[in-house]
Tab-separated table of C-alpha atoms in Angstrom:
chain	number	residue	atom	x	y	z
A	1	MET	CA	28.046	-88.682	-16.560
A	2	GLU	CA	24.610	-87.117	-16.682
A	3	ALA	CA	24.326	-87.458	-12.926
A	4	ASP	CA	27.748	-85.867	-12.429
A	5	HIS	CA	26.811	-83.048	-14.787
A	6	SER	CA	23.545	-82.521	-13.004
A	7	GLN	CA	25.308	-82.460	-9.657
A	8	HIS	CA	27.824	-79.944	-11.032
A	9	GLN	CA	25.012	-77.683	-12.263
A	10	SER	CA	23.261	-77.942	-8.954
A	11	ALA	CA	26.484	-77.044	-7.108
A	12	SER	CA	27.086	-74.097	-9.424
A	13	GLN	CA	23.529	-72.872	-8.927
A	14	GLN	CA	23.976	-73.192	-5.187
A	15	ASP	CA	27.201	-71.155	-5.337
A	16	LEU	CA	25.401	-68.514	-7.420
A	17	ASN	CA	22.543	-68.376	-4.964
A	18	ASN	CA	25.002	-68.121	-2.101
A	19	ASN	CA	26.896	-65.281	-3.816
A	20	SER	CA	23.606	-63.478	-4.546
A	21	SER	CA	22.450	-63.874	-0.986
A	22	GLU	CA	25.770	-62.455	0.178
A	23	LYS	CA	25.574	-59.496	-2.222
A	24	LEU	CA	21.969	-58.577	-1.308
A	25	PRO	CA	22.722	-57.873	2.357
A	26	SER	CA	25.839	-55.976	1.286
A	27	ARG	CA	23.831	-53.721	-1.064
A	28	SER	CA	21.153	-53.291	1.543
A	29	ARG	CA	23.795	-52.293	4.095
A	30	THR	CA	25.254	-49.797	1.616
A	31	ILE	CA	21.840	-48.231	1.045
A	32	ARG	CA	21.139	-48.108	4.763
A	33	ASN	CA	24.545	-46.551	5.419
A	34	LYS	CA	23.897	-43.864	2.786
A	35	GLN	CA	20.481	-43.178	4.292
A	36	ARG	CA	22.008	-42.997	7.742
A	37	ARG	CA	24.707	-40.582	6.604
A	38	LEU	CA	22.085	-38.466	4.821
A	39	LEU	CA	19.913	-38.394	7.938
A	40	ILE	CA	22.887	-37.481	10.130
A	41	SER	CA	23.876	-34.733	7.684
A	42	LEU	CA	20.321	-33.415	7.632
A	43	CYS	CA	20.139	-33.427	11.423
A	44	LEU	CA	23.476	-31.612	11.651
A	45	ILE	CA	22.290	-28.964	9.161
A	46	ILE	CA	19.043	-28.475	11.101
A	47	LEU	CA	21.004	-28.298	14.362
A	48	TRP	CA	23.401	-25.743	12.871
A	49	LEU	CA	20.568	-23.610	11.444
A	50	THR	CA	18.812	-23.742	14.822
A	51	ILE	CA	21.973	-22.594	16.598
A	52	VAL	CA	22.404	-19.781	14.067
A	53	MET	CA	18.767	-18.711	14.538
A	54	ILE	CA	19.038	-18.659	18.331
A	55	TYR	CA	22.353	-16.835	18.394
A	56	GLN	CA	21.529	-14.288	15.688
A	57	THR	CA	18.264	-13.318	17.398
A	58	HIS	CA	19.779	-12.989	20.874
A	59	LYS	CA	23.393	-11.931	20.283
A	60	PRO	CA	24.749	-8.758	21.941
A	61	LEU	CA	24.153	-5.575	19.983
A	62	PRO	CA	27.177	-3.702	18.643
A	63	PRO	CA	28.503	-1.127	21.148
A	64	GLY	CA	26.667	2.184	21.162
A	65	LEU	CA	23.275	0.887	20.020
A	66	SER	CA	19.983	0.906	21.938
A	67	MET	CA	21.028	4.236	23.394
A	68	GLU	CA	19.223	6.175	26.107
A	69	GLY	CA	20.975	9.515	26.161
A	70	PRO	CA	21.073	11.810	29.189
A	71	VAL	CA	18.233	14.271	29.742
A	72	HIS	CA	19.078	17.762	28.489
A	73	HIS	CA	17.253	20.967	29.423
A	74	VAL	CA	16.562	23.437	26.633
A	75	LYS	CA	14.598	26.647	26.266
A	76	ASP	CA	12.985	25.904	22.939
A	77	VAL	CA	12.208	23.087	20.516
A	78	GLU	CA	10.995	23.610	16.956
A	79	PHE	CA	8.106	21.423	15.829
A	80	LEU	CA	8.207	20.888	12.060
A	81	TYR	CA	5.795	19.052	9.798
A	82	ASP	CA	4.901	18.421	6.167
A	83	LEU	CA	1.299	17.963	5.058
A	84	THR	CA	-0.202	16.919	1.749
A	85	TYR	CA	-3.974	17.241	1.509
A	86	LYS	CA	-6.858	18.084	-0.829
A	87	LYS	CA	-8.507	21.491	-0.979
A	88	PRO	CA	-11.154	20.808	-2.042
A	89	VAL	CA	-9.947	18.111	-4.444
A	90	LEU	CA	-6.657	19.522	-5.756
A	91	PRO	CA	-3.551	18.412	-3.835
A	92	ILE	CA	-1.936	21.019	-1.603
A	93	GLN	CA	1.459	20.576	0.039
A	94	GLU	CA	2.842	22.383	3.060
A	95	THR	CA	6.570	21.809	3.566
A	96	MET	CA	8.599	22.734	6.601
A	97	ILE	CA	11.021	19.884	7.266
A	98	PHE	CA	13.484	19.978	4.386
A	99	ASP	CA	13.222	23.746	4.086
A	100	ARG	CA	14.639	23.823	7.606
A	101	VAL	CA	17.141	21.037	6.896
A	102	PHE	CA	18.577	23.005	3.958
A	103	GLN	CA	18.825	26.133	6.125
A	104	VAL	CA	20.665	24.224	8.849
A	105	ILE	CA	23.111	22.855	6.260
A	106	ASP	CA	23.749	26.377	4.936
A	107	GLU	CA	24.527	27.601	8.463
A	108	ALA	CA	27.010	24.809	9.281
A	109	GLU	CA	30.679	25.752	9.588
A	110	GLN	CA	32.260	22.920	11.626
A	111	PHE	CA	30.637	19.646	10.525
A	112	ILE	CA	27.586	18.025	8.969
A	113	VAL	CA	26.537	14.462	9.773
A	114	ILE	CA	23.475	13.010	8.040
A	115	ASP	CA	21.984	9.538	8.426
A	116	MET	CA	19.193	8.943	5.899
A	117	PHE	CA	17.401	5.657	5.220
A	118	LEU	CA	15.991	6.363	1.735
A	119	PHE	CA	18.090	8.552	-0.513
A	120	ASN	CA	17.604	8.125	-4.256
A	121	SER	CA	15.696	9.534	-7.220
A	122	TYR	CA	13.990	6.320	-8.351
A	123	TYR	CA	10.190	6.341	-8.609
A	124	LYS	CA	7.342	4.722	-10.479
A	125	GLU	CA	7.119	5.683	-14.162
A	126	GLY	CA	4.433	8.183	-15.085
A	127	THR	CA	4.656	10.167	-11.852
A	128	LEU	CA	6.430	13.406	-10.966
A	129	TYR	CA	7.988	14.205	-7.620
A	130	THR	CA	10.022	16.966	-6.018
A	131	PRO	CA	13.694	15.914	-6.487
A	132	LEU	CA	14.473	15.840	-2.761
A	133	SER	CA	17.543	13.637	-3.125
A	134	GLY	CA	18.994	15.899	-5.809
A	135	LEU	CA	18.293	19.058	-3.816
A	136	LEU	CA	20.007	17.644	-0.722
A	137	THR	CA	22.945	16.496	-2.855
A	138	GLU	CA	23.374	20.001	-4.282
A	139	LYS	CA	23.189	21.598	-0.820
A	140	LEU	CA	25.895	19.347	0.572
A	141	LEU	CA	28.189	19.817	-2.435
A	142	GLU	CA	27.764	23.597	-2.266
A	143	GLN	CA	28.639	23.594	1.417
A	144	LYS	CA	31.689	21.416	0.772
A	145	LYS	CA	32.913	23.983	-1.779
A	146	ARG	CA	32.433	26.802	0.728
A	147	HIS	CA	34.226	24.904	3.495
A	148	PRO	CA	36.609	22.399	1.833
A	149	THR	CA	38.124	21.201	5.115
A	150	MET	CA	34.803	20.795	6.952
A	151	PRO	CA	33.947	17.100	7.485
A	152	ILE	CA	30.661	16.123	5.867
A	153	ILE	CA	29.546	12.554	6.497
A	154	PHE	CA	26.574	10.905	4.823
A	155	ILE	CA	25.383	7.573	6.239
A	156	THR	CA	22.706	5.572	4.464
A	157	ASP	CA	21.198	2.121	4.037
A	158	GLU	CA	22.191	-0.372	1.348
A	159	VAL	CA	18.624	-0.372	0.010
A	160	ASN	CA	19.716	2.664	-2.018
A	161	THR	CA	22.437	0.615	-3.734
A	162	MET	CA	19.850	-2.054	-4.557
A	163	TYR	CA	21.751	-4.240	-2.077
A	164	GLY	CA	25.008	-3.972	-3.977
A	165	SER	CA	23.682	-4.079	-7.540
A	166	ALA	CA	24.081	-0.362	-8.405
A	167	MET	CA	25.222	2.863	-6.745
A	168	PRO	CA	22.650	5.676	-7.174
A	169	PRO	CA	23.956	8.791	-8.948
A	170	GLU	CA	23.331	10.980	-5.881
A	171	LEU	CA	25.753	8.950	-3.754
A	172	GLU	CA	28.287	8.855	-6.595
A	173	ARG	CA	28.160	12.665	-6.791
A	174	LEU	CA	28.626	13.034	-3.039
A	175	LYS	CA	31.669	10.755	-3.091
A	176	ALA	CA	33.145	12.561	-6.096
A	177	GLY	CA	32.676	15.885	-4.275
A	178	GLY	CA	34.767	14.818	-1.293
A	179	ILE	CA	31.898	13.885	1.016
A	180	ASP	CA	32.408	10.758	3.092
A	181	VAL	CA	29.672	8.241	2.199
A	182	VAL	CA	29.075	5.330	4.571
A	183	ILE	CA	26.885	2.398	3.542
A	184	SER	CA	25.637	0.845	6.767
A	185	ASP	CA	26.489	-2.796	7.374
A	186	VAL	CA	23.391	-4.249	9.007
A	187	ASN	CA	24.739	-7.800	9.279
A	188	PRO	CA	25.904	-7.244	12.897
A	189	LEU	CA	22.283	-6.485	13.878
A	190	ARG	CA	19.950	-9.151	15.200
A	191	ASP	CA	17.888	-11.061	12.678
A	192	SER	CA	14.206	-10.233	12.246
A	193	ILE	CA	13.289	-13.246	10.045
A	194	PRO	CA	15.164	-16.011	11.896
A	195	SER	CA	14.261	-18.949	9.634
A	196	TYR	CA	15.311	-17.220	6.431
A	197	SER	CA	18.238	-15.344	7.942
A	198	ALA	CA	19.786	-18.588	9.228
A	199	PHE	CA	19.698	-19.972	5.683
A	200	TRP	CA	21.052	-16.713	4.246
A	201	ARG	CA	23.878	-16.431	6.765
A	202	THR	CA	24.895	-20.085	6.293
A	203	PHE	CA	24.713	-20.497	2.529
A	204	VAL	CA	24.506	-17.090	0.819
A	205	GLN	CA	26.183	-14.173	2.595
A	206	TRP	CA	29.732	-15.355	1.819
A	207	PHE	CA	29.284	-14.593	-1.890
A	208	GLY	CA	28.554	-10.868	-1.352
A	209	GLN	CA	26.190	-8.761	-3.460
A	210	THR	CA	28.413	-6.789	-5.843
A	211	GLY	CA	27.968	-7.385	-9.552
A	212	LYS	CA	25.810	-6.303	-12.452
A	213	GLY	CA	22.143	-7.117	-11.992
A	214	TRP	CA	19.835	-8.632	-14.563
A	215	LEU	CA	16.587	-9.218	-12.655
A	216	PRO	CA	13.804	-6.578	-12.658
A	217	ASN	CA	13.751	-4.350	-9.616
A	218	PRO	CA	10.845	-5.330	-7.323
A	219	MET	CA	10.713	-1.967	-5.521
A	220	VAL	CA	10.387	0.599	-8.305
A	221	ASP	CA	10.309	0.503	-12.114
A	222	THR	CA	12.997	3.088	-12.824
A	223	ALA	CA	15.600	1.613	-10.461
A	224	PRO	CA	18.491	-0.507	-11.799
A	225	SER	CA	18.171	-4.262	-12.200
A	226	MET	CA	19.279	-6.481	-9.340
A	227	SER	CA	21.377	-9.611	-9.077
A	228	VAL	CA	20.121	-12.858	-7.532
A	229	ARG	CA	22.414	-12.284	-4.544
A	230	SER	CA	20.972	-8.797	-4.065
A	231	TYR	CA	17.461	-10.255	-4.132
A	232	LEU	CA	18.429	-12.764	-1.476
A	233	LYS	CA	19.847	-9.960	0.702
A	234	LEU	CA	16.684	-7.861	0.195
A	235	VAL	CA	14.526	-10.743	1.492
A	236	ASN	CA	16.609	-10.699	4.674
A	237	VAL	CA	14.721	-7.442	5.511
A	238	LYS	CA	16.977	-5.480	7.818
A	239	ALA	CA	17.728	-1.768	7.657
A	240	ASN	CA	19.357	1.350	8.967
A	241	HIS	CA	16.015	3.140	9.179
A	242	ARG	CA	17.344	6.273	10.914
A	243	LYS	CA	16.788	9.877	9.820
A	244	VAL	CA	19.206	12.290	11.498
A	245	ILE	CA	20.676	15.677	10.502
A	246	ALA	CA	23.331	17.062	12.860
A	247	THR	CA	25.564	20.127	12.689
A	248	GLU	CA	27.333	22.126	15.394
A	249	ARG	CA	24.279	24.410	15.492
A	250	ALA	CA	21.291	22.069	15.415
A	251	LEU	CA	19.945	18.527	15.480
A	252	ILE	CA	16.891	17.576	13.414
A	253	VAL	CA	15.262	14.182	13.889
A	254	PRO	CA	12.438	13.706	11.345
A	255	SER	CA	10.236	10.877	10.162
A	256	ALA	CA	10.920	12.050	6.587
A	257	ASN	CA	13.308	10.606	4.006
A	258	ALA	CA	15.242	12.644	1.420
A	259	HIS	CA	13.738	10.429	-1.239
A	260	ASP	CA	11.992	11.606	-4.396
A	261	ALA	CA	9.166	9.059	-4.242
A	262	SER	CA	8.537	10.097	-0.613
A	263	ALA	CA	8.450	13.831	-1.360
A	264	TYR	CA	4.667	14.204	-0.915
A	265	ASN	CA	4.427	12.168	2.285
A	266	SER	CA	3.143	13.878	5.427
A	267	ASN	CA	5.788	13.805	8.160
A	268	SER	CA	6.836	15.303	11.501
A	269	ALA	CA	10.157	16.418	12.982
A	270	PHE	CA	11.742	18.274	15.886
A	271	LEU	CA	14.755	20.579	15.842
A	272	VAL	CA	16.777	20.933	19.048
A	273	ARG	CA	20.060	22.598	20.006
A	274	GLY	CA	22.708	22.116	22.659
A	275	ASP	CA	24.596	19.198	24.145
A	276	ILE	CA	22.202	16.606	22.763
A	277	ILE	CA	24.046	17.059	19.459
A	278	ALA	CA	26.993	15.193	21.038
A	279	ASP	CA	24.660	12.266	21.830
A	280	ALA	CA	23.560	12.116	18.203
A	281	LEU	CA	27.183	12.123	17.034
A	282	ALA	CA	28.020	9.278	19.422
A	283	SER	CA	25.098	7.203	18.163
A	284	GLU	CA	26.148	7.746	14.549
A	285	GLN	CA	29.798	7.023	15.272
A	286	ALA	CA	28.684	3.633	16.599
A	287	VAL	CA	27.099	2.825	13.223
A	288	ILE	CA	30.266	3.794	11.358
A	289	ALA	CA	32.402	1.761	13.783
A	290	PHE	CA	30.652	-1.543	13.103
A	291	SER	CA	30.070	-0.746	9.422
A	292	ARG	CA	33.746	-0.013	8.738
A	293	GLY	CA	35.265	-2.359	11.259
A	294	SER	CA	37.285	0.018	13.433
A	295	GLU	CA	36.788	3.382	15.096
A	296	ASP	CA	40.511	4.102	14.684
A	297	GLU	CA	40.193	4.249	10.908
A	298	PHE	CA	37.724	7.101	11.008
A	299	HIS	CA	38.081	10.541	12.570
A	300	PHE	CA	34.616	11.646	13.618
A	301	PRO	CA	33.855	15.346	14.159
A	302	GLN	CA	33.854	16.570	17.757
A	303	TYR	CA	31.066	18.736	19.137
A	304	ILE	CA	32.139	21.389	21.628
A	305	PRO	CA	29.125	23.058	23.313
A	306	ASP	CA	29.233	26.833	23.357
A	307	VAL	CA	26.114	27.515	25.425
A	308	LYS	CA	25.080	26.489	28.921
A	309	GLU	CA	22.083	24.171	29.121
A	310	GLU	CA	19.083	25.842	30.678
A	311	GLY	CA	15.355	25.683	30.125
A	312	ASP	CA	12.253	23.831	31.242
A	313	ILE	CA	11.937	21.457	28.254
A	314	GLU	CA	13.555	18.062	28.738
A	315	VAL	CA	14.873	16.350	25.617
A	316	GLN	CA	16.530	12.961	25.267
A	317	LEU	CA	18.025	11.005	22.353
A	318	LEU	CA	16.650	7.470	22.080
A	319	THR	CA	17.654	4.724	19.669
A	320	GLU	CA	16.380	1.233	18.876
A	321	GLY	CA	14.832	-0.624	21.855
A	322	LYS	CA	15.044	2.373	24.194
A	323	ILE	CA	12.376	4.055	22.048
A	324	HIS	CA	10.089	1.153	22.911
A	325	LYS	CA	10.823	1.548	26.619
A	326	HIS	CA	9.901	5.249	26.620
A	327	VAL	CA	6.766	4.807	24.486
A	328	LEU	CA	5.427	2.182	26.890
A	329	GLN	CA	6.357	4.337	29.886
A	330	SER	CA	4.509	7.368	28.468
A	331	LEU	CA	1.388	5.307	27.750
A	332	SER	CA	1.518	3.759	31.238
A	333	GLU	CA	1.282	7.267	32.743
A	334	ALA	CA	-1.838	8.208	30.754
A	335	GLY	CA	-5.067	8.038	32.739
A	336	VAL	CA	-8.179	9.962	33.751
A	337	GLY	CA	-8.135	13.548	32.517
A	338	ASP	CA	-5.315	12.936	30.028
A	339	ARG	CA	-5.567	12.998	26.246
A	340	GLY	CA	-3.300	10.874	24.112
A	341	TRP	CA	-2.702	11.655	20.445
A	342	MET	CA	-0.963	9.439	17.942
A	343	GLY	CA	-0.105	10.068	14.290
A	344	MET	CA	1.292	6.836	12.867
A	345	PHE	CA	2.271	5.214	9.601
A	346	TYR	CA	2.512	1.641	10.948
A	347	LEU	CA	1.015	0.463	14.265
A	348	ALA	CA	1.532	-3.230	15.004
A	349	ASP	CA	3.637	-3.803	18.124
A	350	ARG	CA	1.668	-6.008	20.501
A	351	GLN	CA	2.979	-4.334	23.661
A	352	VAL	CA	2.089	-0.872	22.369
A	353	ILE	CA	-1.389	-2.094	21.427
A	354	LYS	CA	-1.895	-3.506	24.937
A	355	ALA	CA	-0.596	-0.256	26.437
A	356	LEU	CA	-3.101	1.769	24.394
A	357	ILE	CA	-5.947	-0.455	25.550
A	358	GLY	CA	-4.728	-0.187	29.149
A	359	ALA	CA	-4.551	3.621	28.995
A	360	SER	CA	-8.086	3.731	27.628
A	361	LYS	CA	-9.357	1.504	30.444
A	362	ARG	CA	-7.725	3.845	32.959
A	363	GLY	CA	-9.785	6.705	31.536
A	364	ALA	CA	-7.390	8.384	29.096
A	365	GLU	CA	-9.003	9.842	25.981
A	366	LEU	CA	-7.064	8.416	23.032
A	367	ARG	CA	-7.275	9.782	19.494
A	368	LEU	CA	-5.330	8.080	16.726
A	369	ILE	CA	-4.718	9.328	13.181
A	370	LEU	CA	-3.462	6.411	11.105
A	371	ASP	CA	-2.347	5.844	7.559
A	372	SER	CA	-4.770	3.516	5.765
A	373	ASN	CA	-1.859	1.452	4.373
A	374	GLN	CA	-3.353	1.439	0.903
A	375	ASN	CA	-0.359	2.764	-1.040
A	376	ALA	CA	3.442	2.585	-1.012
A	377	PHE	CA	5.383	4.473	-3.684
A	378	GLY	CA	2.597	4.070	-6.236
A	379	ARG	CA	1.896	0.399	-5.500
A	380	ASP	CA	-1.390	-0.775	-3.994
A	381	LYS	CA	-1.496	-2.361	-0.524
A	382	ILE	CA	-4.296	-4.116	1.350
A	383	GLY	CA	-4.355	-2.193	4.626
A	384	ILE	CA	-2.034	-4.319	6.786
A	385	PRO	CA	-1.316	-3.772	9.636
A	386	ASN	CA	-3.304	-0.634	10.518
A	387	ARG	CA	-6.804	-1.736	9.507
A	388	PRO	CA	-6.957	-4.954	11.563
A	389	VAL	CA	-5.183	-3.216	14.461
A	390	ALA	CA	-7.701	-0.351	14.351
A	391	LYS	CA	-10.599	-2.787	14.623
A	392	GLU	CA	-8.901	-4.596	17.502
A	393	LEU	CA	-8.440	-1.329	19.397
A	394	LEU	CA	-12.066	-0.331	18.889
A	395	ASP	CA	-13.384	-3.730	19.967
A	396	ALA	CA	-11.092	-4.001	23.002
A	397	SER	CA	-11.957	-0.502	24.250
A	398	ASP	CA	-15.706	-0.631	23.502
A	399	ASN	CA	-15.096	2.175	20.971
A	400	ARG	CA	-13.593	4.471	23.599
A	401	ILE	CA	-10.406	4.722	21.552
A	402	GLN	CA	-11.156	7.045	18.638
A	403	ILE	CA	-9.595	6.463	15.217
A	404	ARG	CA	-9.521	8.515	12.032
A	405	TRP	CA	-7.684	7.797	8.777
A	406	TYR	CA	-5.484	10.329	7.080
A	407	ASN	CA	-7.157	11.344	3.829
A	408	GLY	CA	-4.263	10.566	1.495
A	409	THR	CA	-4.085	9.652	-2.171
A	410	ASP	CA	-0.806	8.295	-3.578
A	411	GLU	CA	1.222	9.661	-0.663
A	412	GLN	CA	1.567	8.274	2.852
A	413	TYR	CA	0.800	9.670	6.277
A	414	HIS	CA	4.367	8.801	7.250
A	415	THR	CA	4.328	10.480	10.690
A	416	LYS	CA	5.538	8.547	13.771
A	417	LEU	CA	4.401	10.840	16.593
A	418	LEU	CA	3.079	10.126	20.099
A	419	PHE	CA	1.798	13.052	22.178
A	420	ILE	CA	0.488	12.545	25.724
A	421	ASP	CA	-1.218	15.736	26.929
A	422	LYS	CA	-1.562	15.792	30.714
A	423	THR	CA	-2.602	19.487	30.678
A	424	ASN	CA	0.132	20.618	33.090
A	425	ARG	CA	2.832	18.791	31.137
A	426	ILE	CA	3.267	16.911	27.894
A	427	MET	CA	5.253	13.832	26.820
A	428	VAL	CA	6.299	13.443	23.186
A	429	ASN	CA	8.064	10.757	21.165
A	430	ASN	CA	8.918	11.261	17.498
A	431	GLY	CA	11.442	10.164	14.905
A	432	SER	CA	12.125	7.323	12.502
A	433	ALA	CA	10.478	4.467	14.402
A	434	ASN	CA	7.116	3.059	13.430
A	435	PHE	CA	5.387	1.361	16.331
A	436	THR	CA	6.138	-2.178	15.131
A	437	GLU	CA	8.306	-4.974	16.450
A	438	ARG	CA	10.845	-4.503	13.653
A	439	ASN	CA	11.280	-0.831	14.582
A	440	LEU	CA	11.123	-1.106	18.379
A	441	ASP	CA	12.732	-4.433	19.294
A	442	ASP	CA	16.438	-3.745	18.602
A	443	LEU	CA	16.196	-5.061	15.031
A	444	ASN	CA	16.354	-2.009	12.740
A	445	LEU	CA	18.530	1.010	13.457
A	446	GLU	CA	16.198	3.813	14.637
A	447	THR	CA	16.507	7.281	16.211
A	448	ASN	CA	13.788	9.208	18.063
A	449	LEU	CA	13.606	12.165	20.403
A	450	GLY	CA	11.787	11.941	23.720
A	451	LEU	CA	10.500	15.265	25.052
A	452	ASN	CA	8.879	16.374	28.278
A	453	ALA	CA	7.620	19.965	28.425
A	454	PRO	CA	5.296	22.194	30.462
A	455	GLY	CA	1.670	22.108	29.408
A	456	ASP	CA	1.652	25.858	28.755
A	457	SER	CA	4.785	25.851	26.581
A	458	ARG	CA	4.819	26.955	22.951
A	459	LEU	CA	5.619	23.364	21.992
A	460	ALA	CA	2.489	22.064	23.733
A	461	LEU	CA	0.362	24.693	21.996
A	462	GLN	CA	1.803	23.819	18.563
A	463	LEU	CA	1.145	20.108	19.017
A	464	ARG	CA	-2.428	20.692	20.151
A	465	GLN	CA	-3.042	22.941	17.167
A	466	TYR	CA	-1.553	20.387	14.772
A	467	PHE	CA	-3.659	17.456	15.985
A	468	ASN	CA	-6.869	19.456	16.405
A	469	ARG	CA	-6.481	20.851	12.898
A	470	LEU	CA	-6.245	17.356	11.391
A	471	TRP	CA	-8.849	15.748	13.647
A	472	ASN	CA	-11.478	18.459	13.160
A	473	ASN	CA	-10.651	19.068	9.466
A	474	GLU	CA	-10.030	22.751	10.072
A	475	GLY	CA	-9.731	24.292	6.602
A	476	ALA	CA	-9.504	21.062	4.590
A	477	PRO	CA	-10.599	17.387	4.693
A	478	TYR	CA	-7.388	16.069	6.278
A	479	THR	CA	-8.901	12.978	7.899
A	480	LEU	CA	-11.749	10.517	7.371
A	481	ASP	CA	-14.048	8.634	9.766
A	482	TYR	CA	-13.121	5.081	10.707
A	483	GLU	CA	-16.000	3.834	8.554
A	484	ALA	CA	-14.220	5.054	5.396
A	485	PHE	CA	-11.894	2.032	5.472
A	486	LYS	CA	-14.058	-0.448	7.300
A	487	ASP	CA	-14.350	-3.655	5.269
A	488	LYS	CA	-15.826	-7.132	5.616
A	489	THR	CA	-12.490	-8.888	5.032
A	490	VAL	CA	-10.699	-7.245	7.937
A	491	TRP	CA	-10.725	-10.581	9.816
A	492	ILE	CA	-8.649	-12.115	7.020
A	493	LYS	CA	-6.210	-9.213	7.222
A	494	ASP	CA	-6.063	-9.639	10.990
A	495	TRP	CA	-5.168	-13.310	10.541
A	496	MET	CA	-2.540	-12.417	7.903
A	497	TYR	CA	-1.023	-9.671	10.063
A	498	ARG	CA	-0.770	-11.880	13.151
A	499	LEU	CA	0.715	-14.780	11.153
A	500	GLN	CA	3.271	-12.460	9.566
A	501	GLU	CA	4.187	-11.052	12.980
A	502	TRP	CA	4.566	-14.556	14.464
A	503	LEU	CA	6.768	-15.787	11.616
A	504	GLY	CA	8.663	-12.506	11.337
A	505	LEU	CA	7.719	-12.332	7.644
A	506	THR	CA	6.852	-8.645	7.621
A	507	THR	CA	8.108	-5.573	5.818
A	508	PHE	CA	6.531	-3.228	8.394
């Protein structure tokens, strides 16, 4: 009996061991299958994100963008600028741009079309600014009352709505007054931060941005709170960065924003008349078409020229990547006996930097007035990208390229102006575009004017006077020597700037 019992126990133990040995491979297979499915899922996600990145950085632009308008011949062009400077230590401001903008609005009788990147009254607490956004709002509402049937269209970027978290009161007032407000949809544009944008497009964009915010605003203290979804859209860093004012009488293309916190910035602009106004309308209609989904839903004002084009000044409307093309072309023509001037808020585009170095090697005398990139709307910055770029230009040209810093305080030298002076003729490029990849490589929406004029024209004289005044500090300390912002850590900033450019993780 004991032997039988022992044999029975042994058989039972054997069955148990057999069952356990069968279950172990089964569990192991289950774990391996789960790991395999997880790996396949991960590979599919990575493959999808890679496809999204490639497509969204190379996809066709919406129709009407990257525009190179026809060359128009005009008799006169108005050069406008704003300057804030110290004399001797108290701040002085000279304003021309919005004074002229308001006058042009008052004179309009057929239509007004404005595209303005920054348009709000938010600013850092404890500071006072000219209420530019409020003044422009009042002007447009007054004109709408005078001409109730006249179309007035105001196009702007969603940065002013805190990416869907709150509508600024200025835009609310315009809408209530019968003015057509268009918030640009930048999603159809190519992505400038591919790695993040692929994630955002795949997992986030479907939820939208509308809704009450509860997170502190990262841009300015007095602005409304933002939602998490608005934050995620902000990090996507894409913009309608244009600044355009068009009526049937005039076209103004400035570097200036109608933005309270930008009111003291130094800027430049040109006012032109004639058929080029139709080009500006076409470029703005393109933005409305892809922002609202259909051109048929929106009746855009028509410009009918009433004067024959004549004159010896050539002017051309340029948007997005075509600005880049013309800037590089102008620099490629600069050589011995020519002087090149640049007034620039952000200089970082690698092709423009190489073109500057090339022009210097060919014998062109280049003089650059740059913003020191130490302040943005009351917040401190560390000098990227202009300080490392300035050092690179000096080193690469054996100090032949000359650089001075605009002598600003809390305001910015926000100008985006290139002036090639060939004595007998001049080439000019000015508008919304900083000379950075984001502004010049068909990523942001941008508008500039390209001009070509005789060297003895009034325009050429005005530009020479403007740059010589700032460079030579005629009447006030407008600019500082390069040494004023030379620092020992510039190599770190150079490394940071180049890494940011390579990864696309820039705000400039």
